[in-house]
Amino acid sequence: MNWRELISTNIITHLGLHNIDEAQRLKLLAEIADLLQKQIMVRLIEFLNDEEIREFFHLLENNEDKELSKFLDEKVPHLEEIIYQEVGNLKQDIAAILS
Amino acid sequence: MNERIILNKNNKTTIETGSSILLGTEQIQELSVVLNSMLLRVKNKINVKYGGDHPVVKFLEKSLLQLREKKIDEIEDLRHQYNLTKSLMELYLDEYPKSFDFFVQYFSSPDRESARQRLADYLEESTVKKEEPAVEGPSFDNFSVVEDSRVVSGEIEMKDDDDYQIKYEEKVVVDKNFELPTVPPEIKVKTEQLKYNRQLEELQVELLDKQTRLAQFGKFKGLFKKKEKLALEAAIKADQEKIEKLHQEKIIKGVHSFVAARSAALDRVVKKNEEENQKKYAGKLYAFYEKYFMKKLLPKGMREKLEKQGFIGRLLANGCTMNTALSFALLGGGLAIGGASIVGASVLSGRRVLSGAASGVGSYNLMKLGSDAWAKSHGWDKELSDAELNNFSVENLIIYLAHYEARVALNGGSVNSDSYYKKLTKTLEKKLKVVQVERHLDEKAWAKYLLEMEKTLDKSFQEALSKKVKQKSRLKYYATAVGVFIGSGMMQKTIEYLFGDKGVNAPVSKENSSHTLLAEQSFDQSTDFPPLVGELDLSAENSVDYSMIPELAEQSQSSVEEVLMPVTERTAEMLKESFSYNHSLIEKVGGAVEIVGGKTNVVFDFGVGGDFELKQQALRRVMMDVFPIQEILDKDGLSALDIGRIESNVTTFTKLLEGKSFHGFSPDILKGVMHIEGKQLIITDYEKLMKISEQVLAESKRWVPDMSSGFVRVGQNTAAHVWEKMLNFKMQNIKI
């Protein structure tokens, strides 16, 4: 399955979560989403040196969103691809564990 | 079998296998090579089964290289390698015990040559078999254990038995930077899962057995052994339920463990980054990941795709949070691959929403929106009729659409080919068109208008967020049970701070952040206000307008003391009745009325299952109830301007309840009058509230002088039928 297929796959069916009690299902989704955020953040950090991380942090902390957006577009131009990869990989990895 | 590898006191290495033998450095190195071969075999096996991209294959490729370079020569390192190999073989090779029997026996048996031969035979045999055609990479062909045990290709080197005598003790220099591979947490998770699989297999075998027996009953014994057949059917059902339960447990446990293991691994990566790569701020930034993901900062590529998707796409491109984008991607939604979605649109169009308002469709509420509880609490657990849909305001229809889409997605489906969803979107399109026309806005102006609202509200939201971060420890955590789907905990807390917490640093925004297109939409918040301060003031003026009730007109002329003292059970009951009659709107919309100490208490529940979803909705009814009759009876009736002023009052009281000054009023004015407690709006002195609302209304008239006020537009965003209904309730017992 390529990333496009994986992105288009609903994680609920992909992992067989649809038969799980709703409250549990939502909790699991929340956990997965949280992990995904962390993974993407770690990938982001990989592309930044210490000075850039500081700048990123400064922009984030001070809510300078416009500059932050420009900064990311410039420093991590393939962020979209990273996100796709991480989402796809995560779906795949969890499915592999559960298989 | 005892398979311990230990280090003895004299720094001589020992494998203890019942009968101890001592190992020197060379023997340790040799054993390590044997283990490497086993690991290689595991890798090949996994490669066949799961493909070369499997994380364990990647892990082993790297580990094997490291291990070969390292040349293990310390017993502790060997122990790690042994444990790793054993765990992996247990997971991926059915015959692992056999392998390790050989492994251990090889070094423990007095008949070592024979054991060695058996090991060689075993390894060679298992390699030659090549059960799976897709095996990649080197297999065990590149070494063989023969009588003289010579190296063939470096994979294994076995020597004469004499070499296994301890001849020396030597100090081994170890590269301190080298980290031996240990069993990855994900492998442990896989072990758990395999245990579940085994249990499930056993249960399935039992089930199959019973089903087979049942089939035989059907053919030969059905008529004669009905009881047994019934018992068997019951047992089959029980088995099926057991299997289903175990299967669910397996998935839940699997996801939990996976997430925990992966999170821990990520934490380690960040720590390592900080230590080794001169990225000393990595950890600090990583700690704020939640903040980043609530930003509306979609990557450039994603934005560009969305901007080509028409109106909703453009809205999403500029207003969709990273969290939302990720959620769409997880649920197979179109956003991540360039499609727009109504859920996303609702995130935008409901500002107070953004908020979630701010609880938002954007995060917590997306899950909540799709939940059964939400559906039931709104009577949305079934398809709505055309008439019901047409009665929706635009805002509520958006929410309903968002709910429907989220519900479908959370149940594993997609709305792409859903005919009901198509019907809903068509209804929305029609309604949007009407609103646009009414406001004389072309599409461009309409989009601009919405985006302007976004920006205005974002500003105050982000200001609050910034301050909130500094006060993280002050904030209560909530919404954990439902989880934070799009937005994680940080989002919820921030929202709570912004809209529910009245901390000293809370922003006093002159912008009306409660102004949203989704005036009747939900948000959930856990406010944290101080308890009611002060005792109930029995001498306070009771301003119930009893003159409107002929039966009680005489009482209404009495002084406060005459009415209130003594407050017997009977008079309290009478006052309650009179209030309910005079304020039928309050009663009709679910306000719980009680007379306490001569004062009228009214309590509204909001949140799921409550009278309202939002405190604003409850306040809107209260403000409508206290809105002067003469304003309604004037020549223009309940006009749009009147409604705008009512909305202004709602906003003022909302802000005051949040502990913020607004329109010149201080929150102190509500002490002993009205407060929020958990999910309840508690009015402890309705009569005094009416007095205050008169003052607030006077101020509102100043702020809302004519139809150009934003409050008027806000009022218009609540469906006309909602106002009509409120008006009907209000006027129900009023005799004109």
PDB file of C-alpha atoms in Angstrom, chain B residues 12-111:
ATOM      1  CA  LYS B  12      35.749 -15.165  34.292  1.00  0.00           C
ATOM      2  CA  THR B  13      32.741 -15.562  32.180  1.00  0.00           C
ATOM      3  CA  THR B  14      30.429 -18.408  32.688  1.00  0.00           C
ATOM      4  CA  ILE B  15      27.442 -19.835  31.043  1.00  0.00           C
ATOM      5  CA  GLU B  16      25.498 -21.708  33.577  1.00  0.00           C
ATOM      6  CA  THR B  17      23.506 -24.445  32.085  1.00  0.00           C
ATOM      7  CA  GLY B  18      23.196 -26.860  34.881  1.00  0.00           C
ATOM      8  CA  SER B  19      26.844 -27.723  34.658  1.00  0.00           C
ATOM      9  CA  SER B  20      28.892 -24.571  34.515  1.00  0.00           C
ATOM     10  CA  ILE B  21      31.552 -23.917  32.009  1.00  0.00           C
ATOM     11  CA  LEU B  22      33.861 -21.004  31.885  1.00  0.00           C
ATOM     12  CA  LEU B  23      34.302 -18.836  28.858  1.00  0.00           C
ATOM     13  CA  GLY B  24      37.206 -16.792  27.753  1.00  0.00           C
ATOM     14  CA  THR B  25      37.067 -13.832  25.461  1.00  0.00           C
ATOM     15  CA  GLU B  26      37.458 -15.895  22.356  1.00  0.00           C
ATOM     16  CA  GLN B  27      34.660 -18.173  23.353  1.00  0.00           C
ATOM     17  CA  ILE B  28      32.441 -15.196  24.004  1.00  0.00           C
ATOM     18  CA  GLN B  29      33.282 -13.825  20.592  1.00  0.00           C
ATOM     19  CA  GLU B  30      32.520 -17.162  19.093  1.00  0.00           C
ATOM     20  CA  LEU B  31      29.209 -17.412  20.848  1.00  0.00           C
ATOM     21  CA  SER B  32      28.389 -13.946  19.671  1.00  0.00           C
ATOM     22  CA  VAL B  33      28.971 -15.049  16.106  1.00  0.00           C
ATOM     23  CA  VAL B  34      26.615 -17.966  16.640  1.00  0.00           C
ATOM     24  CA  LEU B  35      23.998 -15.587  17.965  1.00  0.00           C
ATOM     25  CA  ASN B  36      24.569 -13.284  15.013  1.00  0.00           C
ATOM     26  CA  SER B  37      23.806 -16.170  12.721  1.00  0.00           C
ATOM     27  CA  MET B  38      20.626 -16.831  14.554  1.00  0.00           C
ATOM     28  CA  LEU B  39      19.686 -13.177  14.336  1.00  0.00           C
ATOM     29  CA  LEU B  40      20.357 -13.270  10.632  1.00  0.00           C
ATOM     30  CA  ARG B  41      18.003 -16.148  10.338  1.00  0.00           C
ATOM     31  CA  VAL B  42      15.345 -14.283  12.255  1.00  0.00           C
ATOM     32  CA  LYS B  43      15.799 -11.313   9.988  1.00  0.00           C
ATOM     33  CA  ASN B  44      15.364 -13.454   6.887  1.00  0.00           C
ATOM     34  CA  LYS B  45      12.299 -15.055   8.310  1.00  0.00           C
ATOM     35  CA  ILE B  46      10.678 -11.713   9.097  1.00  0.00           C
ATOM     36  CA  ASN B  47      11.722 -10.430   5.729  1.00  0.00           C
ATOM     37  CA  VAL B  48       9.809 -13.263   4.116  1.00  0.00           C
ATOM     38  CA  LYS B  49       6.766 -12.801   6.253  1.00  0.00           C
ATOM     39  CA  TYR B  50       6.448  -9.030   6.524  1.00  0.00           C
ATOM     40  CA  GLY B  51       8.691  -7.655   3.798  1.00  0.00           C
ATOM     41  CA  GLY B  52      11.964  -5.804   3.826  1.00  0.00           C
ATOM     42  CA  ASP B  53      10.421  -2.590   5.103  1.00  0.00           C
ATOM     43  CA  HIS B  54       9.313  -4.134   8.364  1.00  0.00           C
ATOM     44  CA  PRO B  55      10.817  -2.162  11.259  1.00  0.00           C
ATOM     45  CA  VAL B  56      12.297  -5.288  12.827  1.00  0.00           C
ATOM     46  CA  VAL B  57      14.083  -6.150   9.593  1.00  0.00           C
ATOM     47  CA  LYS B  58      15.492  -2.647   9.454  1.00  0.00           C
ATOM     48  CA  PHE B  59      16.410  -2.857  13.093  1.00  0.00           C
ATOM     49  CA  LEU B  60      18.174  -6.166  12.623  1.00  0.00           C
ATOM     50  CA  GLU B  61      20.046  -5.045   9.549  1.00  0.00           C
ATOM     51  CA  LYS B  62      21.484  -2.209  11.548  1.00  0.00           C
ATOM     52  CA  SER B  63      22.041  -4.293  14.664  1.00  0.00           C
ATOM     53  CA  LEU B  64      23.795  -7.078  12.831  1.00  0.00           C
ATOM     54  CA  LEU B  65      26.208  -4.646  11.284  1.00  0.00           C
ATOM     55  CA  GLN B  66      26.896  -3.124  14.679  1.00  0.00           C
ATOM     56  CA  LEU B  67      27.345  -6.496  16.304  1.00  0.00           C
ATOM     57  CA  ARG B  68      29.770  -7.678  13.665  1.00  0.00           C
ATOM     58  CA  GLU B  69      31.828  -4.539  13.959  1.00  0.00           C
ATOM     59  CA  LYS B  70      31.699  -4.628  17.694  1.00  0.00           C
ATOM     60  CA  LYS B  71      32.991  -8.164  18.143  1.00  0.00           C
ATOM     61  CA  ILE B  72      31.322  -8.888  21.428  1.00  0.00           C
ATOM     62  CA  ASP B  73      33.869 -10.022  23.975  1.00  0.00           C
ATOM     63  CA  GLU B  74      32.301  -9.222  27.317  1.00  0.00           C
ATOM     64  CA  ILE B  75      29.849 -11.456  29.005  1.00  0.00           C
ATOM     65  CA  GLU B  76      27.391  -8.665  29.761  1.00  0.00           C
ATOM     66  CA  ASP B  77      27.258  -7.735  26.129  1.00  0.00           C
ATOM     67  CA  LEU B  78      26.813 -11.334  25.229  1.00  0.00           C
ATOM     68  CA  ARG B  79      23.961 -11.542  27.674  1.00  0.00           C
ATOM     69  CA  HIS B  80      22.213  -8.650  25.901  1.00  0.00           C
ATOM     70  CA  GLN B  81      22.760 -10.257  22.575  1.00  0.00           C
ATOM     71  CA  TYR B  82      21.502 -13.561  23.893  1.00  0.00           C
ATOM     72  CA  ASN B  83      18.341 -12.003  25.286  1.00  0.00           C
ATOM     73  CA  LEU B  84      17.677 -10.117  22.102  1.00  0.00           C
ATOM     74  CA  THR B  85      18.155 -13.208  19.979  1.00  0.00           C
ATOM     75  CA  LYS B  86      16.031 -15.301  22.252  1.00  0.00           C
ATOM     76  CA  SER B  87      13.180 -12.797  22.262  1.00  0.00           C
ATOM     77  CA  LEU B  88      13.197 -12.452  18.527  1.00  0.00           C
ATOM     78  CA  MET B  89      13.380 -16.166  17.948  1.00  0.00           C
ATOM     79  CA  GLU B  90      10.529 -16.660  20.328  1.00  0.00           C
ATOM     80  CA  LEU B  91       8.502 -14.176  18.363  1.00  0.00           C
ATOM     81  CA  TYR B  92       9.339 -15.085  14.850  1.00  0.00           C
ATOM     82  CA  LEU B  93      10.639 -18.643  14.763  1.00  0.00           C
ATOM     83  CA  ASP B  94       8.330 -21.344  15.882  1.00  0.00           C
ATOM     84  CA  GLU B  95      11.230 -23.664  16.602  1.00  0.00           C
ATOM     85  CA  TYR B  96      13.032 -21.258  18.897  1.00  0.00           C
ATOM     86  CA  PRO B  97      13.236 -23.577  21.901  1.00  0.00           C
ATOM     87  CA  LYS B  98      14.895 -26.126  19.730  1.00  0.00           C
ATOM     88  CA  SER B  99      17.410 -23.579  18.553  1.00  0.00           C
ATOM     89  CA  PHE B 100      18.245 -22.574  22.030  1.00  0.00           C
ATOM     90  CA  ASP B 101      18.421 -26.108  23.203  1.00  0.00           C
ATOM     91  CA  PHE B 102      21.138 -26.562  20.695  1.00  0.00           C
ATOM     92  CA  PHE B 103      22.739 -23.343  21.592  1.00  0.00           C
ATOM     93  CA  VAL B 104      22.922 -24.178  25.239  1.00  0.00           C
ATOM     94  CA  GLN B 105      23.744 -27.797  24.797  1.00  0.00           C
ATOM     95  CA  TYR B 106      26.551 -26.887  22.504  1.00  0.00           C
ATOM     96  CA  PHE B 107      28.367 -25.323  25.359  1.00  0.00           C
ATOM     97  CA  SER B 108      27.218 -27.537  28.103  1.00  0.00           C
ATOM     98  CA  SER B 109      27.258 -31.012  26.773  1.00  0.00           C
ATOM     99  CA  PRO B 110      30.349 -33.067  27.418  1.00  0.00           C
ATOM    100  CA  ASP B 111      29.729 -34.444  23.984  1.00  0.00           C
TER     101      ASP B 111
END
